Short mmCIF file of C-alpha atoms and ligand atoms in Angstrom, two decimals:
data_model
loop_
_atom_site.label_atom_id
_atom_site.label_comp_id
_atom_site.label_asym_id
_atom_site.label_seq_id
_atom_site.Cartn_x
_atom_site.Cartn_y
_atom_site.Cartn_z
CA MET W 5 0.43 0.04 -0.65
CA SER W 6 3.01 2.23 -0.23
CA ASP W 7 1.60 3.81 -3.93
CA ILE W 8 -0.26 6.65 -4.28
CA HIS W 9 -3.45 6.55 -5.20
CA GLN W 10 -5.37 8.79 -7.68
CA VAL W 11 -8.22 8.60 -5.14
CA VAL W 12 -9.67 6.90 -1.76
CA ILE W 13 -13.54 6.76 -1.23
CA VAL W 14 -14.38 6.40 1.79
CA GLY W 15 -17.61 5.34 2.91
CA SER W 16 -20.07 3.30 0.53
CA GLY W 17 -24.15 3.44 0.98
CA PRO W 18 -25.40 5.24 -2.43
CA ALA W 19 -22.98 7.79 -2.64
CA GLY W 20 -19.78 5.99 -2.04
CA TYR W 21 -20.87 3.47 -4.21
CA THR W 22 -22.10 6.11 -6.86
CA ALA W 23 -18.32 7.60 -6.51
CA ALA W 24 -17.15 4.58 -6.49
CA ILE W 25 -18.65 3.74 -10.63
CA TYR W 26 -17.78 6.85 -11.55
CA ALA W 27 -14.52 7.01 -10.40
CA ALA W 28 -13.52 3.11 -11.79
CA ARG W 29 -15.45 4.16 -15.80
CA ALA W 30 -12.57 7.75 -15.43
CA GLN W 31 -10.29 5.25 -14.94
CA LEU W 32 -8.78 6.39 -11.19
CA SER W 33 -8.66 2.45 -9.83
CA PRO W 34 -10.53 4.44 -7.44
CA ILE W 35 -10.16 2.10 -3.39
CA ILE W 36 -13.62 2.97 -1.70
CA TYR W 37 -13.73 1.68 2.36
CA GLU W 38 -16.61 0.39 2.53
CA GLY W 39 -17.17 0.33 6.46
CA SER W 40 -16.25 -2.76 8.44
CA VAL W 41 -19.65 -3.26 10.33
CA THR W 42 -21.66 -0.04 8.09
CA ALA W 43 -21.03 -1.13 4.64
CA GLY W 44 -23.68 -0.56 2.13
CA GLY W 45 -25.12 2.54 4.68
CA ALA W 46 -28.76 3.14 5.99
CA LEU W 47 -29.67 1.39 3.06
CA MET W 48 -28.63 -1.75 5.19
CA ASN W 49 -31.84 -1.88 6.65
CA THR W 50 -34.45 -0.71 5.45
CA THR W 51 -36.61 -2.36 3.98
CA GLU W 52 -38.68 -2.18 0.17
CA VAL W 53 -37.50 0.89 -1.25
CA GLU W 54 -40.12 2.09 -2.96
CA ASN W 55 -39.30 5.52 -4.46
CA PHE W 56 -36.39 4.39 -6.71
CA PRO W 57 -36.26 5.58 -9.71
CA GLY W 58 -36.09 2.83 -12.52
CA PHE W 59 -38.06 0.18 -9.96
CA PRO W 60 -41.13 0.18 -10.41
CA ALA W 61 -41.90 -2.27 -8.79
CA GLY W 62 -39.91 -1.24 -5.62
CA VAL W 63 -36.90 -2.67 -4.48
CA MET W 64 -35.35 -4.36 -1.27
CA GLY W 65 -32.81 -0.98 0.89
CA PRO W 66 -29.72 -4.21 1.21
CA ASP W 67 -30.45 -5.32 -2.68
CA LEU W 68 -29.58 -2.25 -4.56
CA MET W 69 -26.87 -1.19 -3.00
CA ASP W 70 -25.28 -5.03 -3.62
CA SER W 71 -25.98 -3.57 -7.09
CA MET W 72 -24.30 -0.73 -6.94
CA ARG W 73 -21.39 -2.83 -5.56
CA ALA W 74 -21.42 -5.03 -8.32
CA GLN W 75 -21.41 -2.01 -10.71
CA ALA W 76 -18.32 -0.46 -8.81
CA GLU W 77 -16.25 -3.79 -8.97
CA LYS W 78 -17.83 -4.92 -12.68
CA PHE W 79 -15.54 -1.26 -13.48
CA GLY W 80 -12.65 -1.41 -11.66
CA ALA W 81 -13.41 -0.09 -8.11
CA LYS W 82 -11.47 -2.10 -5.35
CA LEU W 83 -13.73 -2.95 -1.58
CA ILE W 84 -12.34 -3.09 1.44
CA THR W 85 -14.20 -3.68 4.51
CA ASP W 86 -12.57 -1.87 6.65
CA ASP W 87 -12.69 1.78 8.42
CA ILE W 88 -10.47 4.92 8.12
CA ILE W 89 -9.61 5.61 11.73
CA GLU W 90 -7.62 8.18 10.69
CA MET W 91 -6.49 10.37 7.82
CA ASP W 92 -4.37 13.83 7.42
CA LEU W 93 -6.10 15.94 4.92
CA SER W 94 -4.30 19.17 4.99
CA GLY W 95 -1.39 18.07 2.43
CA GLU W 96 -1.17 17.11 -1.24
CA ILE W 97 -1.28 14.00 -0.12
CA LYS W 98 -3.74 12.62 1.86
CA VAL W 99 -2.83 9.95 4.51
CA LEU W 100 -5.15 7.92 5.55
CA LYS W 101 -5.22 4.80 8.25
CA ASP W 102 -7.30 1.68 7.97
CA GLY W 103 -8.38 -0.50 11.09
CA SER W 104 -5.81 -2.57 10.02
CA GLY W 105 -2.88 -1.36 10.32
CA ASN W 106 -2.48 0.09 6.15
CA GLU W 107 -1.85 3.00 5.42
CA LEU W 108 -2.51 4.98 1.80
CA ARG W 109 -1.74 7.81 -0.19
CA ALA W 110 -3.63 10.08 -2.28
CA LYS W 111 -4.31 12.36 -4.42
CA ALA W 112 -7.65 13.07 -3.74
CA VAL W 113 -10.47 12.37 -0.93
CA ILE W 114 -13.69 11.49 -1.20
CA LEU W 115 -15.51 12.01 2.23
CA ALA W 116 -19.36 9.81 2.00
CA THR W 117 -19.18 7.78 5.36
CA GLY W 118 -23.10 9.14 5.91
CA SER W 119 -25.36 9.68 9.26
CA ALA W 120 -26.15 8.11 12.10
CA TYR W 121 -28.88 7.40 14.47
CA LYS W 122 -29.84 9.38 16.85
CA GLU W 123 -29.92 9.57 19.77
CA ILE W 124 -32.92 11.13 22.73
CA GLY W 125 -30.21 11.92 24.72
CA LEU W 126 -31.22 9.55 27.87
CA GLU W 127 -29.02 7.48 30.04
CA ASN W 128 -31.25 4.66 30.71
CA GLU W 129 -31.56 4.89 26.49
CA LYS W 130 -27.88 3.57 26.36
CA ARG W 131 -28.21 1.80 28.85
CA LEU W 132 -31.22 -0.35 27.84
CA SER W 133 -29.90 0.24 24.68
CA GLY W 134 -29.80 -4.08 22.98
CA ARG W 135 -31.98 -4.64 25.85
CA GLY W 136 -35.65 -3.74 24.84
CA VAL W 137 -34.16 -0.15 23.36
CA SER W 138 -33.41 -0.82 19.44
CA TRP W 139 -32.47 1.95 16.41
CA CYS W 140 -33.18 -0.16 13.62
CA ALA W 141 -36.42 -2.67 13.12
CA THR W 142 -35.66 -4.40 10.86
CA CYS W 143 -32.37 -5.91 13.11
CA ASP W 144 -34.61 -5.69 15.88
CA GLY W 145 -38.23 -5.96 14.82
CA PHE W 146 -37.91 -9.50 15.29
CA PHE W 147 -37.88 -10.17 18.28
CA TYR W 148 -41.28 -8.50 18.91
CA ARG W 149 -43.46 -10.60 18.49
CA GLN W 150 -47.16 -10.23 19.62
CA LYS W 151 -45.62 -7.51 22.51
CA THR W 152 -46.26 -3.38 22.02
CA VAL W 153 -43.59 -1.65 20.84
CA ALA W 154 -43.74 2.40 20.90
CA VAL W 155 -41.81 4.25 18.38
CA VAL W 156 -40.68 7.43 19.22
CA GLY W 157 -40.99 10.53 16.17
CA GLY W 158 -42.48 11.75 13.36
CA GLY W 159 -40.66 11.55 9.70
CA ASP W 160 -40.57 8.82 7.81
CA SER W 161 -38.07 7.02 9.38
CA ALA W 162 -40.62 6.66 12.25
CA MET W 163 -44.14 5.57 10.34
CA GLU W 164 -42.11 2.95 8.04
CA GLU W 165 -40.29 1.15 11.05
CA ALA W 166 -44.03 1.32 12.79
CA ASN W 167 -45.32 -0.73 9.41
CA PHE W 168 -42.79 -2.52 9.69
CA LEU W 169 -43.03 -3.51 13.58
CA THR W 170 -46.11 -4.29 12.80
CA ARG W 171 -45.44 -7.27 11.46
CA PHE W 172 -44.32 -8.80 14.70
CA ALA W 173 -45.51 -6.54 17.46
CA ASP W 174 -48.96 -7.00 18.59
CA LYS W 175 -48.97 -2.43 18.67
CA VAL W 176 -46.79 -0.26 18.17
CA VAL W 177 -47.39 2.98 19.70
CA VAL W 178 -46.33 6.53 18.06
CA ILE W 179 -45.23 8.97 20.47
CA HIS W 180 -44.09 12.20 18.80
CA ARG W 181 -43.35 15.06 20.14
CA ARG W 182 -45.66 17.47 18.28
CA GLU W 183 -50.00 16.88 16.66
CA ALA W 184 -48.68 17.38 13.51
CA LEU W 185 -45.48 14.12 11.49
CA ARG W 186 -43.35 15.55 9.26
CA ALA W 187 -43.18 12.54 7.40
CA SER W 188 -44.55 12.49 3.92
CA LYS W 189 -48.39 12.09 3.11
CA ILE W 190 -47.64 8.81 1.99
CA MET W 191 -45.85 6.86 5.10
CA ALA W 192 -48.36 9.12 6.93
CA ASP W 193 -51.90 7.93 5.65
CA ARG W 194 -49.79 4.27 5.80
CA ALA W 195 -50.04 4.47 9.46
CA HIS W 196 -52.88 5.74 9.83
CA ALA W 197 -54.41 3.29 7.91
CA ASN W 198 -52.67 0.62 9.58
CA PRO W 199 -55.21 -0.66 12.45
CA LYS W 200 -51.96 -1.96 15.35
CA ILE W 201 -50.99 1.68 15.05
CA GLU W 202 -51.61 3.84 17.38
CA PHE W 203 -50.50 7.86 18.72
CA ILE W 204 -50.06 9.27 21.66
CA TRP W 205 -49.38 13.07 20.57
CA ASN W 206 -47.47 16.19 21.93
CA THR W 207 -46.11 13.88 23.89
CA GLU W 208 -41.77 12.93 24.76
CA VAL W 209 -40.17 10.18 26.02
CA ILE W 210 -37.99 11.08 29.82
CA ASP W 211 -36.68 8.11 30.99
CA VAL W 212 -36.36 4.50 29.47
CA LEU W 213 -38.21 2.34 32.92
CA GLY W 214 -36.55 -1.76 33.96
CA GLU W 215 -33.51 -3.92 35.22
CA GLN W 216 -32.13 -5.49 32.88
CA SER W 217 -34.93 -5.42 30.13
CA MET W 218 -36.90 -2.18 29.67
CA ASN W 219 -40.39 -2.44 30.38
CA ALA W 220 -41.79 0.49 31.01
CA LEU W 221 -41.60 4.37 29.39
CA LYS W 222 -42.28 7.80 31.40
CA LEU W 223 -43.86 10.19 29.71
CA ARG W 224 -44.64 14.01 29.45
CA ASN W 225 -46.91 15.74 27.72
CA LEU W 226 -45.58 19.05 26.59
CA GLN W 227 -49.25 20.52 27.04
CA THR W 228 -50.41 19.90 30.75
CA GLY W 229 -47.03 19.09 31.70
CA GLU W 230 -48.26 15.83 33.51
CA GLU W 231 -45.94 13.05 33.69
CA SER W 232 -46.90 9.21 33.20
CA GLU W 233 -45.59 5.27 33.06
CA MET W 234 -46.28 3.23 30.40
CA ALA W 235 -45.90 -0.41 29.70
CA PHE W 236 -43.64 -1.56 26.42
CA ASP W 237 -41.74 -4.32 25.18
CA GLY W 238 -39.35 -2.09 23.11
CA LEU W 239 -38.24 1.44 22.35
CA PHE W 240 -37.66 2.03 18.34
CA VAL W 241 -36.14 5.34 18.19
CA ALA W 242 -36.28 7.28 14.80
CA ILE W 243 -35.62 10.70 15.53
CA GLY W 244 -33.26 11.87 12.50
CA HIS W 245 -29.94 10.90 11.76
CA LEU W 246 -27.07 12.64 12.89
CA PRO W 247 -24.24 13.69 9.85
CA ARG W 248 -21.05 10.83 10.96
CA SER W 249 -17.79 13.26 10.83
CA GLU W 250 -15.98 12.81 14.17
CA LEU W 251 -12.83 11.87 12.30
CA LEU W 252 -13.96 14.88 10.13
CA ILE W 253 -12.95 17.08 13.25
CA GLY W 254 -10.15 19.83 12.93
CA GLN W 255 -9.29 18.79 9.03
CA VAL W 256 -12.22 20.08 7.43
CA ASP W 257 -14.83 22.89 7.68
CA LEU W 258 -17.67 21.78 9.20
CA ASP W 259 -20.80 23.38 9.78
CA LEU W 260 -22.21 23.93 13.37
CA GLU W 261 -24.35 20.61 13.49
CA GLY W 262 -21.15 18.55 11.81
CA TYR W 263 -22.62 18.60 8.67
CA VAL W 264 -19.09 19.08 5.63
CA LYS W 265 -19.57 22.24 4.45
CA VAL W 266 -18.78 22.53 0.85
CA ASP W 267 -18.29 25.37 -1.33
CA GLU W 268 -21.83 25.65 -3.27
CA ARG W 269 -22.52 24.06 -6.42
CA SER W 270 -20.09 21.34 -5.68
CA THR W 271 -18.62 18.77 -3.29
CA ARG W 272 -15.49 20.61 -3.09
CA THR W 273 -14.45 20.92 0.94
CA ASN W 274 -12.11 23.79 1.89
CA LEU W 275 -9.33 20.97 1.59
CA LYS W 276 -7.62 21.16 -1.98
CA GLY W 277 -8.43 17.17 -3.11
CA VAL W 278 -10.75 16.45 -1.02
CA PHE W 279 -14.87 15.90 -1.76
CA ALA W 280 -17.83 15.16 0.31
CA CYS W 281 -20.84 14.00 -0.66
CA GLY W 282 -24.60 11.80 0.00
CA ASP W 283 -25.68 12.74 3.60
CA LEU W 284 -22.49 13.80 5.55
CA VAL W 285 -23.23 17.17 4.19
CA ASP W 286 -27.35 17.15 2.57
CA HIS W 287 -29.42 18.47 5.79
CA THR W 288 -32.33 18.69 3.62
CA TYR W 289 -32.93 16.17 1.40
CA ARG W 290 -31.27 12.71 2.55
CA GLN W 291 -32.41 10.71 -0.21
CA ALA W 292 -31.17 7.21 -1.53
CA ILE W 293 -31.62 9.03 -4.95
CA THR W 294 -29.83 12.75 -3.60
CA ALA W 295 -26.91 11.22 -2.73
CA ALA W 296 -26.16 9.34 -5.70
CA GLY W 297 -27.19 12.20 -7.26
CA THR W 298 -23.84 13.73 -5.19
CA GLY W 299 -21.77 10.92 -5.34
CA CYS W 300 -21.26 11.20 -8.68
CA GLU W 301 -20.97 14.55 -8.60
CA ALA W 302 -17.69 13.58 -6.31
CA ALA W 303 -16.60 11.50 -8.62
CA LEU W 304 -16.37 14.38 -11.19
CA ASP W 305 -14.80 16.82 -9.33
CA ALA W 306 -12.05 14.07 -8.03
CA GLU W 307 -11.50 13.73 -12.14
CA ARG W 308 -11.57 17.55 -13.14
CA PHE W 309 -8.99 18.62 -10.44
CA LEU W 310 -6.87 15.63 -10.67
CA ALA W 311 -6.52 16.30 -14.43
CA GLY W 312 -5.32 19.25 -14.00
CA HIS W 313 -2.75 18.20 -11.24
P1 NAP K 21 -36.58 13.78 10.12
O1 NAP K 21 -37.64 13.97 8.56
O2 NAP K 21 -35.59 15.02 10.84
O3 NAP K 21 -37.81 13.66 11.14
C1 NAP K 21 -37.05 13.18 12.84
C2 NAP K 21 -38.83 13.30 13.73
O4 NAP K 21 -38.12 13.29 14.94
C3 NAP K 21 -38.97 14.61 13.54
O5 NAP K 21 -40.41 14.17 13.24
C4 NAP K 21 -39.03 14.97 14.59
O6 NAP K 21 -40.42 16.08 15.07
C5 NAP K 21 -38.32 13.86 15.75
N1 NAP K 21 -37.46 14.35 16.74
C6 NAP K 21 -36.50 15.36 16.08
N2 NAP K 21 -35.14 15.09 17.44
C7 NAP K 21 -36.33 14.35 18.09
C8 NAP K 21 -35.60 14.12 20.08
N3 NAP K 21 -34.78 14.85 20.20
N4 NAP K 21 -36.94 14.20 20.44
C9 NAP K 21 -38.34 13.29 20.22
N5 NAP K 21 -37.78 13.43 18.70
C10 NAP K 21 -37.19 14.29 18.09
O7 NAP K 21 -35.58 12.11 10.32
P2 NAP K 21 -36.17 11.17 9.26
O8 NAP K 21 -37.49 10.20 9.49
O9 NAP K 21 -35.10 9.91 9.68
O10 NAP K 21 -36.34 11.15 7.47
C11 NAP K 21 -35.23 11.52 7.38
C12 NAP K 21 -34.61 11.82 5.79
O11 NAP K 21 -34.82 10.97 4.85
C13 NAP K 21 -36.16 12.39 5.29
O12 NAP K 21 -35.95 13.35 4.11
C14 NAP K 21 -37.59 11.63 4.86
O13 NAP K 21 -38.17 11.40 3.88
C15 NAP K 21 -36.18 10.30 4.28
N6 NAP K 21 -36.63 9.34 4.72
C16 NAP K 21 -37.42 8.49 3.53
C17 NAP K 21 -37.86 7.24 3.44
C18 NAP K 21 -38.73 6.73 2.50
O14 NAP K 21 -39.20 7.74 2.05
N7 NAP K 21 -38.95 5.39 2.39
C19 NAP K 21 -38.16 5.83 4.69
C20 NAP K 21 -37.03 7.13 5.30
C21 NAP K 21 -36.31 7.86 5.60
P3 NAP K 21 -40.42 17.62 14.63
O15 NAP K 21 -41.09 16.69 13.53
O16 NAP K 21 -40.81 18.00 16.43
O17 NAP K 21 -39.74 18.14 14.64
#
């Protein structure tokens, strides 16, 4: 690994794989670090994706990622299922270190590390994580056959989780801090029409109760201030995501929420030869198709940068 690579892509998912497809077709021999546990990104934890163009019958999230991965590999991208754990992006030659201790050097780096689940921020949420508290219905829903579970959140993720959980649970209660959902109409309508789903409005979860595993939630009504306890077998937290930019602090410019700043309209960061795409950058759209689009842009920006050097 002592060669200087043209481009290293950090992170997979629609942005990273699309960048890899374009960079590979441009003969840049990209190396893509997919992540050791997060390979494929957030879509690996979803079920059916109904809105990715080209799939009128829908496509399973993991299948879509497998296809993008195979397409990148077909054109010569080198896929590595490991993490980048250290980076020095400041110089003309970027230096990256992976989880196996290999050091890589590259002229250009594309950052596509995506986002991670947001937590409510309660002490017991963390303590009971994996013991009743989960962020992924497709991963853990199976354990809640004939149980009663809560889903916190009012966006598309929460509706998707709630609908999916009704395959297993007898009752799914969506707890939302406002009276109106943020979710798209189609997802909201589907949840409202599902007889197994109930809603508790204007309410926040203030504690997760249970010793070995969770058995109840402490709730507060935000209009009346009234607090109550309600028994649940599981809690699924679906309140959005945060950019996975920890490794980049002190390297590239981030905004106040931790998203990588780019020169609009482009994927260029403040460092020459460093580009960023996908959920790591995007506050607004956060769709598989928009992530793929910016992955394409990052590869084109990197290609132009390399051609100019
Ligand atoms: P989101 O749209 O940002 O919604 C987050 C929800 O969680 C909001 O309802 C928010 O409440 C609530 N929330 C945030 N912080 C909270 C806290 N600390 N405590 C309690 N509630 C909290 O996030 P998302 O649902 O993950 O969706 C992100 C993007 O992915 C969206 O663009 C969405 O369309 C997309 N997506 C699409 C699909 C699909 O099309 N199949 C599926 C999943 C996600 P407020 O409403 O009060 O802010």
